mmCIF file of C-alpha atoms and ligand atoms in Angstrom:
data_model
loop_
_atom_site.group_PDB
_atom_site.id
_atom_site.type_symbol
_atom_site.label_atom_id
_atom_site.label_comp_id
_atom_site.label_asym_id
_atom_site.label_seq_id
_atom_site.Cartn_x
_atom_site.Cartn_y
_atom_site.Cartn_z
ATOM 1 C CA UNK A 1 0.000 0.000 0.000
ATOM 2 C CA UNK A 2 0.944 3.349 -0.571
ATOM 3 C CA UNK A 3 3.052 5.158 2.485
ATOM 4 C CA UNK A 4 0.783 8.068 2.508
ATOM 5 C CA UNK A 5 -2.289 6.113 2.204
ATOM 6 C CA UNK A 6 -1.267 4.039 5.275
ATOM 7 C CA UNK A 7 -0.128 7.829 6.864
ATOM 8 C CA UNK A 8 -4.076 8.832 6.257
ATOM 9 C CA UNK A 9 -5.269 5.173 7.319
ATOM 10 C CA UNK A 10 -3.430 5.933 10.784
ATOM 11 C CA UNK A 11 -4.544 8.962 11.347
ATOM 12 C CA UNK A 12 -7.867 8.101 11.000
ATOM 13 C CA UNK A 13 -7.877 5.563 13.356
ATOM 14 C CA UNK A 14 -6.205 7.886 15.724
ATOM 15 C CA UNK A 15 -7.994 10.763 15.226
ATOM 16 C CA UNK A 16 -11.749 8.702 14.667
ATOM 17 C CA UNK A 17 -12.136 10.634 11.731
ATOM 18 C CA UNK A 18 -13.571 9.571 8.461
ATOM 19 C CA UNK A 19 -13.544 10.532 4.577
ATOM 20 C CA UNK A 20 -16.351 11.225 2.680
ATOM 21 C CA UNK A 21 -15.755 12.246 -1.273
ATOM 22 C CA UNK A 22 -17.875 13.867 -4.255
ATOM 23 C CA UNK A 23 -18.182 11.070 -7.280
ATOM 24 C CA UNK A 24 -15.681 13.641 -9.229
ATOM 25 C CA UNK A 25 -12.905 13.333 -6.949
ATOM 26 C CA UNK A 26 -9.518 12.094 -8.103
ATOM 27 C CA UNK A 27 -9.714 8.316 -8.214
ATOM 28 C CA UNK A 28 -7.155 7.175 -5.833
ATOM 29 C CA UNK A 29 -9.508 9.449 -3.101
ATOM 30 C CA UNK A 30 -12.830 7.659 -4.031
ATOM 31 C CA UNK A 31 -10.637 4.158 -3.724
ATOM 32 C CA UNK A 32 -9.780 5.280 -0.021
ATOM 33 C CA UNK A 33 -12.883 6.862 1.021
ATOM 34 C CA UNK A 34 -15.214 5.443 2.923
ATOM 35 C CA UNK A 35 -18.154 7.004 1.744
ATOM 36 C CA UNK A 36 -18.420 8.544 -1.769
ATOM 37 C CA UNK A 37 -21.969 10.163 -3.539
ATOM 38 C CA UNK A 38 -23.446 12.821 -4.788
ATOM 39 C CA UNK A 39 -24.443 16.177 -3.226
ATOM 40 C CA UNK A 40 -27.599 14.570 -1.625
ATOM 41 C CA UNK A 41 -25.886 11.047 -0.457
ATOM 42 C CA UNK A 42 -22.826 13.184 1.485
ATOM 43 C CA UNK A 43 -25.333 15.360 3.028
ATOM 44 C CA UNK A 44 -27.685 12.502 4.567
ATOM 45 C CA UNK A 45 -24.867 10.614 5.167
ATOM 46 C CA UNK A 46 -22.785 13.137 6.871
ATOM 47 C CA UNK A 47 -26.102 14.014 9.418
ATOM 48 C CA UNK A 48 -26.071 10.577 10.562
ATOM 49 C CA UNK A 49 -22.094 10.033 11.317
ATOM 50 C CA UNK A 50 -20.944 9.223 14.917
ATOM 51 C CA UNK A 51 -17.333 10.316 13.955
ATOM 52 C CA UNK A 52 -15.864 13.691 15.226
ATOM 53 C CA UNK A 53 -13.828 14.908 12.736
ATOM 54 C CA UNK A 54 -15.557 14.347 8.843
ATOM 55 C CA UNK A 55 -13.219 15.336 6.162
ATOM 56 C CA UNK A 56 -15.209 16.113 2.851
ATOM 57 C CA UNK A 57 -13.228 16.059 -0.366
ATOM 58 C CA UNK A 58 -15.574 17.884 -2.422
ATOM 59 C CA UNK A 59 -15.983 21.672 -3.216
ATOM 60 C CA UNK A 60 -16.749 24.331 -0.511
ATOM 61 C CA UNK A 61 -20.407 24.207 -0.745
ATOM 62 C CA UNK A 62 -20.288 20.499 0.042
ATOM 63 C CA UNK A 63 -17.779 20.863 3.371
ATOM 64 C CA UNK A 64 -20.284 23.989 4.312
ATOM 65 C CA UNK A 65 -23.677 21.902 3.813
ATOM 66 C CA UNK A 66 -21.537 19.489 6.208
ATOM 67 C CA UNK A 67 -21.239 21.827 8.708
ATOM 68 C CA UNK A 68 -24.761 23.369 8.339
ATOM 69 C CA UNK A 69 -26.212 20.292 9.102
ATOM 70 C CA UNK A 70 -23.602 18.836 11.380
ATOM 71 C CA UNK A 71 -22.655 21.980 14.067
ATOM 72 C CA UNK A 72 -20.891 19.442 16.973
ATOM 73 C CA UNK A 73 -18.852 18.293 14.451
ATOM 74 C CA UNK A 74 -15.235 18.934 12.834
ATOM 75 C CA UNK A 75 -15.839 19.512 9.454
ATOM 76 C CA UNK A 76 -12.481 20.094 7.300
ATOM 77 C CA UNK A 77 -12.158 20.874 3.590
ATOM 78 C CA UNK A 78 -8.584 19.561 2.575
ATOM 79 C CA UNK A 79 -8.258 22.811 0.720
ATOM 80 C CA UNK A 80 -9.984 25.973 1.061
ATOM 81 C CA UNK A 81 -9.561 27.095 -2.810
ATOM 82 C CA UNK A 82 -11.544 24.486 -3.868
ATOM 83 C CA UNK A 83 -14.705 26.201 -4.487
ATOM 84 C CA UNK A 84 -17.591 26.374 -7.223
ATOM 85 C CA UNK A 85 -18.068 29.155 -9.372
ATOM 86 C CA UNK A 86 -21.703 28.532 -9.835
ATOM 87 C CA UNK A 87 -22.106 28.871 -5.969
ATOM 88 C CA UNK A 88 -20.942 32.225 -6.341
ATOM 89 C CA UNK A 89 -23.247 33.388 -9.355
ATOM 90 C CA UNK A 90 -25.657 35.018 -6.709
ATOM 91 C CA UNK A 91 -25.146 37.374 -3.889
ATOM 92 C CA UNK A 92 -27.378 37.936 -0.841
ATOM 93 C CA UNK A 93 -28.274 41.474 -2.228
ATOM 94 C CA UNK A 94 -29.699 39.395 -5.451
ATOM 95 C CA UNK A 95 -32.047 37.068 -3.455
ATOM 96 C CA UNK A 96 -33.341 39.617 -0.900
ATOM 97 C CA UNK A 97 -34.110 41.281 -3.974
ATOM 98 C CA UNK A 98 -35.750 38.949 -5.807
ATOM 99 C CA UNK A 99 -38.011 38.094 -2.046
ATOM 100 C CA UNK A 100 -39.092 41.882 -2.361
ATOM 101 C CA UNK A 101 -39.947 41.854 -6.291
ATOM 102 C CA UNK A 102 -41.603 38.390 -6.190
ATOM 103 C CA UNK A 103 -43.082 38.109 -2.598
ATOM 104 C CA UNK A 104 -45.593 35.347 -3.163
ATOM 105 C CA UNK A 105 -43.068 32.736 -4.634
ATOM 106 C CA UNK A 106 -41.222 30.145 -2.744
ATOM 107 C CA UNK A 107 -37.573 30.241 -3.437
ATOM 108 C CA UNK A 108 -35.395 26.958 -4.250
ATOM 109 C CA UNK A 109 -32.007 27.226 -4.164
ATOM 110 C CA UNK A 110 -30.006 24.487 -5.882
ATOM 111 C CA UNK A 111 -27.470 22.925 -3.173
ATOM 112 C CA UNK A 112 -24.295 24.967 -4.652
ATOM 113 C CA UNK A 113 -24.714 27.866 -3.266
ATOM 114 C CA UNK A 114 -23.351 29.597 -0.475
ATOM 115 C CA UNK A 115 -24.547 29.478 3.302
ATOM 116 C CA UNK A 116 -26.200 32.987 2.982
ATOM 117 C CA UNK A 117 -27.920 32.067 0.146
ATOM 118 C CA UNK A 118 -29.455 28.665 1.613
ATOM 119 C CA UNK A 119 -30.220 31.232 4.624
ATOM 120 C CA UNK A 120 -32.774 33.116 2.613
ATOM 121 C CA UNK A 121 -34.207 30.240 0.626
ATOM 122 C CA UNK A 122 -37.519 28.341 1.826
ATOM 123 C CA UNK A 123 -36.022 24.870 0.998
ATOM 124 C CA UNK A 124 -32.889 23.769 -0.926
ATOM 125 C CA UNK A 125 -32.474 20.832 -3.653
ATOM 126 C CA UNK A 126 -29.575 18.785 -5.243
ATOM 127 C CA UNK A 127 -29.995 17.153 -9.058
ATOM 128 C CA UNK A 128 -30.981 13.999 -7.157
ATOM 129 C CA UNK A 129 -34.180 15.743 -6.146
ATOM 130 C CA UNK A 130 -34.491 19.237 -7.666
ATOM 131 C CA UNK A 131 -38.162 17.823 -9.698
ATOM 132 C CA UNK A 132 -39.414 16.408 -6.366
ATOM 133 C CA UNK A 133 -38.508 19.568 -4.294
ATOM 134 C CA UNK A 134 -40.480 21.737 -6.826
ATOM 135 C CA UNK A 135 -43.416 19.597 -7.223
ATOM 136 C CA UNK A 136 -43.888 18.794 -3.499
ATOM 137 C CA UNK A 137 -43.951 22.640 -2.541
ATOM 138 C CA UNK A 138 -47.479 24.294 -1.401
ATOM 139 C CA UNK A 139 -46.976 27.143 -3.690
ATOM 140 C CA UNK A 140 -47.537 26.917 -7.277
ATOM 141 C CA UNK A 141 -44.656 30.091 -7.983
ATOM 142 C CA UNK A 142 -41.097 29.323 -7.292
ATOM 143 C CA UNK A 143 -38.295 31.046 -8.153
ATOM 144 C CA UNK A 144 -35.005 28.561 -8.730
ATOM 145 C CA UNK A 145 -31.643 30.008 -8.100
ATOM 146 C CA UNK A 146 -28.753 29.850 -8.969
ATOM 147 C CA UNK A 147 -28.853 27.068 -11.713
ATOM 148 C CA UNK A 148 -30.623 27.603 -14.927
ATOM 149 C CA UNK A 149 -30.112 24.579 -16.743
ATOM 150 C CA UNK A 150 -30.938 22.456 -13.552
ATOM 151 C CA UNK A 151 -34.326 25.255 -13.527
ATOM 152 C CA UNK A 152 -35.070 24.426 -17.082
ATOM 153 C CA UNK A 153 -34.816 20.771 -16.284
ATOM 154 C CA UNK A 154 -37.199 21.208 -13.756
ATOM 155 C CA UNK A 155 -39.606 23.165 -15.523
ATOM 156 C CA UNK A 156 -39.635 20.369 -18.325
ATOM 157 C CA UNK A 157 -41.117 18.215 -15.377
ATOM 158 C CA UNK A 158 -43.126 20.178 -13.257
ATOM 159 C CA UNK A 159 -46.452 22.024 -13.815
ATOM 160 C CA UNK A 160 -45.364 25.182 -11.550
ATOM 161 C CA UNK A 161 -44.776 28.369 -13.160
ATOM 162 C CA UNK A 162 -40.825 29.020 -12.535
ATOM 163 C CA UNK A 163 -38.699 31.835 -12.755
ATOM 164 C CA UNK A 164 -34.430 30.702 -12.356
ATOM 165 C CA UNK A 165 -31.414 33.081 -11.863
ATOM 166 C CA UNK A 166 -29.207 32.613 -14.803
ATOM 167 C CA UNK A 167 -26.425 30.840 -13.162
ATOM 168 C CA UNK A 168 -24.733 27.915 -14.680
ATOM 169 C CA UNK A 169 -22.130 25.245 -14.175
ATOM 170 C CA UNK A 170 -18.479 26.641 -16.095
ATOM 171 C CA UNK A 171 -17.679 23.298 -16.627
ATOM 172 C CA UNK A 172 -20.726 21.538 -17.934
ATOM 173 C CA UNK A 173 -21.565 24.916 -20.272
ATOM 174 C CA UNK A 174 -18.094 23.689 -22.193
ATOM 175 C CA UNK A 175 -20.276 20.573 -23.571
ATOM 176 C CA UNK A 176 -21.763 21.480 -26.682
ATOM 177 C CA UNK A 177 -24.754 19.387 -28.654
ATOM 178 C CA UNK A 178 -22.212 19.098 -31.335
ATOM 179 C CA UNK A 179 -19.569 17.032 -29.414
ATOM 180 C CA UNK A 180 -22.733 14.567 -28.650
ATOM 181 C CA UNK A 181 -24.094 14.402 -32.072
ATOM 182 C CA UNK A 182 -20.146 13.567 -33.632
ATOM 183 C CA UNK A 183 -19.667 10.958 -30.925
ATOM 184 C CA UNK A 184 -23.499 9.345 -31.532
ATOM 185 C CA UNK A 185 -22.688 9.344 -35.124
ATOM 186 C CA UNK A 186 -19.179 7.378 -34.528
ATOM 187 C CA UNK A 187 -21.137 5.250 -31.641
ATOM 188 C CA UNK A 188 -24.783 4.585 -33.196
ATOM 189 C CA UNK A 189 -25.596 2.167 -30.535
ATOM 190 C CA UNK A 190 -24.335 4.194 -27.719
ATOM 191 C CA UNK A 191 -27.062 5.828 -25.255
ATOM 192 C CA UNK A 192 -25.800 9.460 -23.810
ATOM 193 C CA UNK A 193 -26.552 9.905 -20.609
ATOM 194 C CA UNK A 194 -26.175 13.416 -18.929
ATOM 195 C CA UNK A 195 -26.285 15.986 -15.591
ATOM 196 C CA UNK A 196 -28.930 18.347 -15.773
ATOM 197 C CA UNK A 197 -26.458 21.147 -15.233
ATOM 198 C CA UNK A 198 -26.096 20.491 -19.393
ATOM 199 C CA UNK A 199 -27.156 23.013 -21.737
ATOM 200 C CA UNK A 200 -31.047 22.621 -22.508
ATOM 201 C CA UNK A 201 -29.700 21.576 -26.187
ATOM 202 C CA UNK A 202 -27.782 18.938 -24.710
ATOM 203 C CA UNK A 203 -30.423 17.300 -22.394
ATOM 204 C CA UNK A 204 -32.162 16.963 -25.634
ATOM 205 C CA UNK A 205 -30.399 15.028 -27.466
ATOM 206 C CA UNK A 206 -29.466 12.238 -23.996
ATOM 207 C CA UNK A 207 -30.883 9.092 -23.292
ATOM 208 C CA UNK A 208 -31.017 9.418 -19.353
ATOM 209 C CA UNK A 209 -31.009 12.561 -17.563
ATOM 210 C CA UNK A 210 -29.611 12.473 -13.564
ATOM 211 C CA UNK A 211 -27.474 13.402 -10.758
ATOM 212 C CA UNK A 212 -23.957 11.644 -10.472
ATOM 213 C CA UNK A 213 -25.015 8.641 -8.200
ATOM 214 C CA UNK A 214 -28.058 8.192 -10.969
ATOM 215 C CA UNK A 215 -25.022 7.363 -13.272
ATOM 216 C CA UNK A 216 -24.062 3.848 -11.865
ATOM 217 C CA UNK A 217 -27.270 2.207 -12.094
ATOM 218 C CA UNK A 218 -28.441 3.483 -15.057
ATOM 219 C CA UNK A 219 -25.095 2.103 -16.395
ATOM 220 C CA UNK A 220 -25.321 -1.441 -14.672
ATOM 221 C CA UNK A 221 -28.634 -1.920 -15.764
ATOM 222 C CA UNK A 222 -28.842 0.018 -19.215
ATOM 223 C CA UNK A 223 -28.783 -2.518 -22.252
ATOM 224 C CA UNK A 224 -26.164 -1.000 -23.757
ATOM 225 C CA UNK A 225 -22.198 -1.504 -23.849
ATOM 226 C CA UNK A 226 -20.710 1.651 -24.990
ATOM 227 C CA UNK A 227 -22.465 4.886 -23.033
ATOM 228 C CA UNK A 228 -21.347 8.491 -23.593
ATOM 229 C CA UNK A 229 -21.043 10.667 -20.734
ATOM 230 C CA UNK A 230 -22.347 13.939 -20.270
ATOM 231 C CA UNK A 231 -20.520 15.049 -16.888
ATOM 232 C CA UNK A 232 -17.445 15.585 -14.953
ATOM 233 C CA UNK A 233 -14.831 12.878 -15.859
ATOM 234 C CA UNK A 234 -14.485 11.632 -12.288
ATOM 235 C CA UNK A 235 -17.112 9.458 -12.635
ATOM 236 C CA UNK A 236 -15.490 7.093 -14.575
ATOM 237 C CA UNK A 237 -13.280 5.800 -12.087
ATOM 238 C CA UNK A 238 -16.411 4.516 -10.370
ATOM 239 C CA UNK A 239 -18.644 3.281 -13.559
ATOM 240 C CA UNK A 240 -15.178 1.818 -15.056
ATOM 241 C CA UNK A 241 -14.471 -0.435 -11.859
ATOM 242 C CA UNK A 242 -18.065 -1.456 -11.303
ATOM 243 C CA UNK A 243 -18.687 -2.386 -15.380
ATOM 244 C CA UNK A 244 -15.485 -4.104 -16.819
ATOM 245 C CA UNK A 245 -17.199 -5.357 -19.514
ATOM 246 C CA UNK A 246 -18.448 -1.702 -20.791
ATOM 247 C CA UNK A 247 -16.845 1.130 -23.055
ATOM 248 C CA UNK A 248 -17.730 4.744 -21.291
ATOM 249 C CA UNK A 249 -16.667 7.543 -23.171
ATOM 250 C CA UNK A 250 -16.577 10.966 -22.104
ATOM 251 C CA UNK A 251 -18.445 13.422 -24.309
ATOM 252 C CA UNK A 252 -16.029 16.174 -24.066
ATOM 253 C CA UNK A 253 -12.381 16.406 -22.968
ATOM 254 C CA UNK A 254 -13.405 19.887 -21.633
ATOM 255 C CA UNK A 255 -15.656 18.164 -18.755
ATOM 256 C CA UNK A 256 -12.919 18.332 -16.183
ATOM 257 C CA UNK A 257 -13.546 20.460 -12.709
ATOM 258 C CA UNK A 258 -10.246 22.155 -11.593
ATOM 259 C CA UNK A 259 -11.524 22.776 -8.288
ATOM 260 C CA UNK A 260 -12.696 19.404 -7.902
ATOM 261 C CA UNK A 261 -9.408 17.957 -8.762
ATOM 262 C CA UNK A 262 -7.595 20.551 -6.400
ATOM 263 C CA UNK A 263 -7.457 17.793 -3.736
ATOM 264 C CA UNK A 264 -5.043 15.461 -3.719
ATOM 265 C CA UNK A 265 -3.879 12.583 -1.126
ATOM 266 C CA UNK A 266 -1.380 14.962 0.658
ATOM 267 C CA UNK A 267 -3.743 17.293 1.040
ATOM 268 C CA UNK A 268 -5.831 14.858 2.866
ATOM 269 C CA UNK A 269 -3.381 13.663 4.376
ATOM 270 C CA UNK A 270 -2.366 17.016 6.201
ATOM 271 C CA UNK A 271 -5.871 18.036 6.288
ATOM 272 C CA UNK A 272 -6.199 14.917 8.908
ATOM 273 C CA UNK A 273 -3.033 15.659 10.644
ATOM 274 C CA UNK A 274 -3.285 19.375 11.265
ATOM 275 C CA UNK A 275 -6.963 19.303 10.971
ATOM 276 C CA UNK A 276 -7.637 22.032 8.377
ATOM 277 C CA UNK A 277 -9.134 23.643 7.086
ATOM 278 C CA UNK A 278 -12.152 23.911 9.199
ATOM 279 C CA UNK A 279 -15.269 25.103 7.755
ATOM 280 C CA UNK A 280 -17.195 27.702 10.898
ATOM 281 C CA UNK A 281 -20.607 29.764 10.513
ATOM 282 C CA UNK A 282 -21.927 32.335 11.955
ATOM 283 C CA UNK A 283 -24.425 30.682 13.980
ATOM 284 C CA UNK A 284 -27.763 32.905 13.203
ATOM 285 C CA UNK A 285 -26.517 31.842 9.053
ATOM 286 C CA UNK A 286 -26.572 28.325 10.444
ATOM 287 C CA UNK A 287 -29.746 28.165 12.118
ATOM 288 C CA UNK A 288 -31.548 29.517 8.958
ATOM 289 C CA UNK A 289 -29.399 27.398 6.576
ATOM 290 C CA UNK A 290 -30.241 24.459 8.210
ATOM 291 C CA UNK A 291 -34.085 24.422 7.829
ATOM 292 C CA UNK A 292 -33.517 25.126 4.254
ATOM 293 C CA UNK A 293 -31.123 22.103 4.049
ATOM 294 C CA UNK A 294 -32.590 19.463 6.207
ATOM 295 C CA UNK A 295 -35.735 19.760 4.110
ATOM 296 C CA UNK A 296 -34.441 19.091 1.528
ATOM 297 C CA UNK A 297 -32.525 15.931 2.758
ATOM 298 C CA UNK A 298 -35.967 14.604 3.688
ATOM 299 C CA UNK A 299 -36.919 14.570 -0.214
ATOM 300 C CA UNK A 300 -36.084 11.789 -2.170
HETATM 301 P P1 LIG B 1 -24.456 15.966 -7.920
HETATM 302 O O1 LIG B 1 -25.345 16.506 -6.894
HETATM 303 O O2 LIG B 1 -25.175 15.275 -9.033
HETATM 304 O O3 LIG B 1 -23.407 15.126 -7.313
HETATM 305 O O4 LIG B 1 -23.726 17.180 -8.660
HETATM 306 C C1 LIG B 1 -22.930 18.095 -8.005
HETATM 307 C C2 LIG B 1 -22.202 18.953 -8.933
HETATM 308 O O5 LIG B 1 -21.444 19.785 -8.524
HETATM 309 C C3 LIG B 1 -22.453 18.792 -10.344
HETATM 310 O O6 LIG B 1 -21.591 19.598 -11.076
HETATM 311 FE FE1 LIG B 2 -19.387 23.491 -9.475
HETATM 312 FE FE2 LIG B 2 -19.618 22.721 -11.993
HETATM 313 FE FE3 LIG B 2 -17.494 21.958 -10.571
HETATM 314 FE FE4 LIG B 2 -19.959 20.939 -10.077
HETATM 315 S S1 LIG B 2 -18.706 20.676 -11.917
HETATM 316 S S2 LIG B 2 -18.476 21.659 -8.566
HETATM 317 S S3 LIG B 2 -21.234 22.759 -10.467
HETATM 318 S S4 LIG B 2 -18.035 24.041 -11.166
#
């Protein structure tokens, strides 16, 4: 085994910590981690942990939904740069705004986001559950924030009358419809399966349309051996190991998150030993973020 890996390993043990990781993490972290999801699965599973120190390899919004959620806790982010530019696509000064202007709509705000935003929102959502959270809401207005692709997904499957922000995913806006029509062309019997955080024009054209964990069984159980993939490239380390006997290609080499790919074992490894960096709210943020986000854990 690795000598940092058994570093990490001991520490740990020592330290009763434990590792959760984002489905887009490096490999070699999902292989040591000993939970790994999406944005939805780290966030019930991190409310239910009996450890004391959680270390999420993720992005910022997913160590801070940690610590919303988990306030006895010692939540770390192995680096504090890693963040998400669509979390940061709307301020606090934007959604009190919008409250005033549209008063009689509930507002959904799409899991990356910042705490302050979560603060102001009547319930929060991931991919996993964005159609449910809409449709399962008293009012019949929403407003969805920050994500407008994930918004126009949602519209497509919901009778509500939405209004979105016009946020949107750097990475996933780099996949064009022409990338996926070249590579069904070369792969006729390939289905395309995609994130929602795709361009409307993309969605279009895929097969399947879900969150990262809705990737693995869709590919276990698909009837299909080659599938194109329509999101970050660290989910193939998972759909590779689990389906041997399957081709998954990537739909564009431009589906890569830096910030995702910012942490590496040594960072994880000093993370655990000097226990950084630890995420801290202001407590009144908290409080308000919380309701926001355990509702939204309770959706499936
Ligand atoms: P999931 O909730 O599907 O894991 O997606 C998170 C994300 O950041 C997608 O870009
Ligand atoms: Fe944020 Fe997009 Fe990276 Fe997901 S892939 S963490 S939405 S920048």
């Amino acid at each position: 085994m690795n000598e940092l890996v058994k570093k990490i390993n001991a520490l740990r043990k020592e330290k009763n910590a434990v590792l959760v990781a984002h489905n887009y993490q490096r490999g070699e972290i999902q292989e040591i981690a000993d939970y790994t999801g999406d944005s939805l699965q780290l966030a019930r599973i991190v409310k239910d942990l009996p450890q004391e120190i959680i270390v999420v390899a993720g992005v910022y919004f997913m160590a801070e939904t940690a610590a919303i959620l988990s306030p006895d806790k010692k939540i770390l982010i192995p680096r504090i740069d890693a963040t998400c530019p669509l979390a940061e696509m709307i301020t606090v000064e934007d959604i009190k705004m919008i409250r005033n202007k549209l008063p009689n709509h509930a507002i959904v705000t799409y899991v990356n986001s910042i705490a302050e935003i979560k603060a102001e929102s009547d319930i929060c959502c991931t991919s996993a559950n964005a159609v449910n959270v809409v449709n399962n809401l008293p009012s019949e207005k929403v407003f969805f924030t920050p994500d407008r692709n994930l918004a126009q997904w949602v519209k497509k499957h919901s009778m509500k009358e939405l209004k979105w922000w016009d946020g949107y995913c750097p990475v996933h806006r780099r996949l064009k419809r022409e990338d996926v029509e070249k590579l069904k062309k070369k792969y006729p019997d390939a289905k395309f399966v995609a994130h929602p955080e795709c361009n409307p024009d993309v969605l279009e054209l895929a097969d399947h349309v879900c969150s990262t964990s809705g990737l693995y069984p869709y590919a276990r159980e698909v009837d299909a051996r080659t599938i194109i993939v329509g999101t970050e490239n660290g989910v193939l380390y998972k759909l590779k190991k689990e389906n041997p006997d399957k081709n998954f290609i990537i739909a564009s080499p431009l589906l890569e998150c830096v910030n995702m790919k910012k942490i590496t074992l040594e960072d994880i490894y000093l993370s655990l030993k000097e226990e950084r960096y630890q995420i801290t709210l202001p407590e009144e943020i908290r409080v308000k973020a919380f309701e926001a986000v355990e509702k939204m854990t309770q959706v499936t």
